[in-house]
XYZ file of C-alpha atoms in Angstrom:
186
model
C -4.965 -8.095 17.602
C -7.736 -5.700 18.397
C -11.407 -6.328 17.567
C -11.472 -3.654 15.073
C -8.123 -4.457 13.253
C -9.602 -7.996 13.250
C -12.681 -6.654 11.193
C -10.497 -4.696 8.713
C -7.863 -7.501 7.853
C -11.203 -9.725 7.454
C -12.749 -7.376 5.226
C -10.048 -6.780 3.146
C -9.564 -10.663 2.534
C -13.456 -10.704 1.629
C -13.134 -7.821 -0.725
C -10.052 -8.991 -2.487
C -11.729 -12.215 -2.950
C -15.254 -10.976 -3.854
C -14.984 -7.642 -4.422
C -16.438 -4.681 -2.126
C -19.894 -5.153 -3.867
C -20.009 -9.127 -3.627
C -19.423 -8.726 0.411
C -22.218 -7.608 2.874
C -21.800 -6.388 5.977
C -23.736 -9.806 7.650
C -20.803 -11.586 5.473
C -17.816 -9.893 7.212
C -19.478 -10.261 10.649
C -20.022 -13.887 10.016
C -16.303 -13.916 9.008
C -15.209 -12.302 11.970
C -17.755 -14.296 14.434
C -20.082 -11.419 15.252
C -23.562 -10.443 13.461
C -23.687 -7.882 11.350
C -25.526 -5.797 13.075
C -22.691 -5.934 15.666
C -20.159 -4.580 13.249
C -22.092 -0.932 13.458
C -20.504 -1.152 17.178
C -17.060 -0.592 15.251
C -18.179 1.028 11.809
C -20.570 3.229 10.663
C -21.291 1.264 7.542
C -19.698 -0.689 4.866
C -18.087 2.067 3.220
C -16.560 3.349 6.535
C -14.801 -0.114 6.681
C -13.654 0.368 2.904
C -12.213 4.025 3.871
C -10.695 3.233 6.703
C -8.989 0.098 5.441
C -7.605 2.646 2.403
C -7.105 5.571 4.356
C -5.129 3.296 7.135
C -2.675 1.239 4.651
C -1.638 5.313 2.965
C -1.391 6.730 6.097
C 1.022 3.942 6.638
C 2.636 3.561 3.884
C 3.770 7.135 4.144
C 4.683 7.169 7.892
C 7.055 4.244 7.604
C 8.479 5.436 4.245
C 9.271 8.994 6.137
C 10.911 6.958 8.887
C 12.959 4.452 6.810
C 14.158 7.565 4.270
C 14.973 9.923 7.076
C 17.194 7.415 8.945
C 19.193 6.206 5.977
C 22.875 7.891 5.455
C 22.437 8.956 1.993
C 19.975 8.945 -0.847
C 20.652 5.696 -2.204
C 20.207 3.474 1.330
C 17.215 5.459 1.693
C 15.880 4.441 -1.855
C 17.019 0.937 -0.998
C 14.847 1.564 2.156
C 12.019 2.097 0.675
C 12.284 -0.194 -1.604
C 12.597 -2.891 1.254
C 9.182 -1.438 2.761
C 7.098 -1.653 -0.137
C 7.893 -5.105 -0.610
C 7.451 -5.677 2.626
C 3.828 -4.170 2.349
C 3.083 -6.022 -1.039
C 4.105 -9.398 0.318
C 1.980 -8.941 3.803
C -1.011 -7.311 2.461
C -1.777 -8.361 -0.823
C -5.152 -8.393 -0.350
C -5.271 -4.554 0.421
C -3.458 -3.878 -3.364
C -6.176 -5.849 -5.013
C -8.723 -3.655 -3.301
C -7.311 -0.376 -3.860
C -6.917 -1.456 -7.728
C -10.428 -2.887 -7.944
C -12.721 -0.725 -5.599
C -10.968 2.427 -5.652
C -14.217 4.037 -7.199
C -16.382 2.602 -4.238
C -14.220 4.671 -1.934
C -16.488 7.906 -0.554
C -15.007 11.286 -2.086
C -13.428 12.362 1.206
C -11.614 9.216 1.831
C -10.776 8.986 -1.936
C -9.371 12.419 -1.368
C -7.328 11.861 1.574
C -5.840 8.578 -0.052
C -4.712 10.470 -3.421
C -3.229 13.343 -0.893
C -1.492 10.692 1.156
C -0.185 8.636 -1.740
C 0.760 11.858 -3.540
C 3.157 12.479 -0.543
C 4.452 8.859 -0.697
C 5.381 9.279 -4.537
C 7.037 12.723 -3.553
C 9.088 10.798 -1.055
C 10.170 8.732 -3.695
C 10.970 11.308 -6.341
C 12.691 13.406 -3.757
C 15.308 10.761 -3.191
C 15.670 9.582 -6.958
C 16.344 13.131 -7.621
C 19.007 13.107 -5.182
C 20.820 9.804 -7.130
C 19.947 11.147 -10.496
C 21.216 14.612 -10.848
C 18.960 16.810 -12.806
C 16.367 14.234 -13.253
C 13.051 16.462 -13.850
C 10.385 15.939 -11.108
C 8.060 14.102 -13.366
C 10.514 11.828 -14.234
C 11.013 10.872 -10.714
C 7.713 10.904 -9.727
C 7.128 8.259 -13.275
C 9.765 6.325 -12.054
C 8.436 5.707 -8.354
C 5.315 4.982 -9.946
C 7.035 2.189 -12.433
C 8.773 0.678 -9.293
C 5.094 0.390 -7.327
C 3.509 -0.826 -10.840
C 6.410 -3.425 -10.371
C 6.312 -4.531 -6.552
C 2.259 -4.338 -6.559
C 1.931 -6.494 -9.229
C 2.734 -9.291 -6.502
C -0.904 -10.569 -6.095
C -0.759 -11.404 -9.130
C 2.641 -12.456 -9.971
C 3.872 -13.918 -6.955
C 4.305 -17.592 -7.994
C 7.230 -17.980 -6.135
C 7.880 -18.554 -2.357
C 7.574 -15.321 -0.387
C 11.808 -15.106 0.194
C 12.411 -15.731 -3.491
C 9.576 -13.134 -4.553
C 11.194 -10.703 -2.081
C 14.587 -11.320 -3.587
C 12.977 -10.936 -7.103
C 11.250 -7.771 -6.624
C 13.835 -6.409 -4.668
C 16.442 -6.542 -7.148
C 14.392 -5.517 -10.341
C 13.010 -2.365 -8.409
C 16.571 -1.424 -7.676
C 17.570 -2.143 -10.953
C 14.357 0.178 -12.415
C 15.314 2.824 -9.666
C 18.973 2.614 -11.212
C 20.205 2.723 -7.577
C 22.771 0.041 -8.474
C 23.145 -3.790 -6.555
C 22.838 -3.659 -2.767
C 26.465 -3.941 -0.861
C 27.756 -2.015 -3.794
């Protein structure tokens, strides 16, 4: 793992555990085995760490979501692929969900706008596929369905009381049901 990626992953864990304002540059550096000032070789500020962290995951969700959706032969398969991708993210990157929820207001304005833009595109990716599956579904309803599925899946940091494999199965089944895509393999 590159040093920059290590810093982002470590900072995500620290921010999730103690909150953005409860973590100093020195804390991040110490957790990475470098001095606080050495962190400035990689990031201009703690705000820049938070911004890159949340912009990066928003870009990754959209990029991989588009790839999986585009590779699917039909809208139901695309939605199943999107659910699988988002469940993978939620189980792998729990700290980022916590940071996004709790420390959103600490995000610099320009980064917040970029994250919002990326997230809107991600929601619309899901909404477009939902509208293909559910004939006549209004766009606002499709977006609401996508947000509801995200809420269910993104509850993982707080509700994952099962081993990951069982949690994956539960979240996938519940999201598929909520989106009205029917059971897998049917």
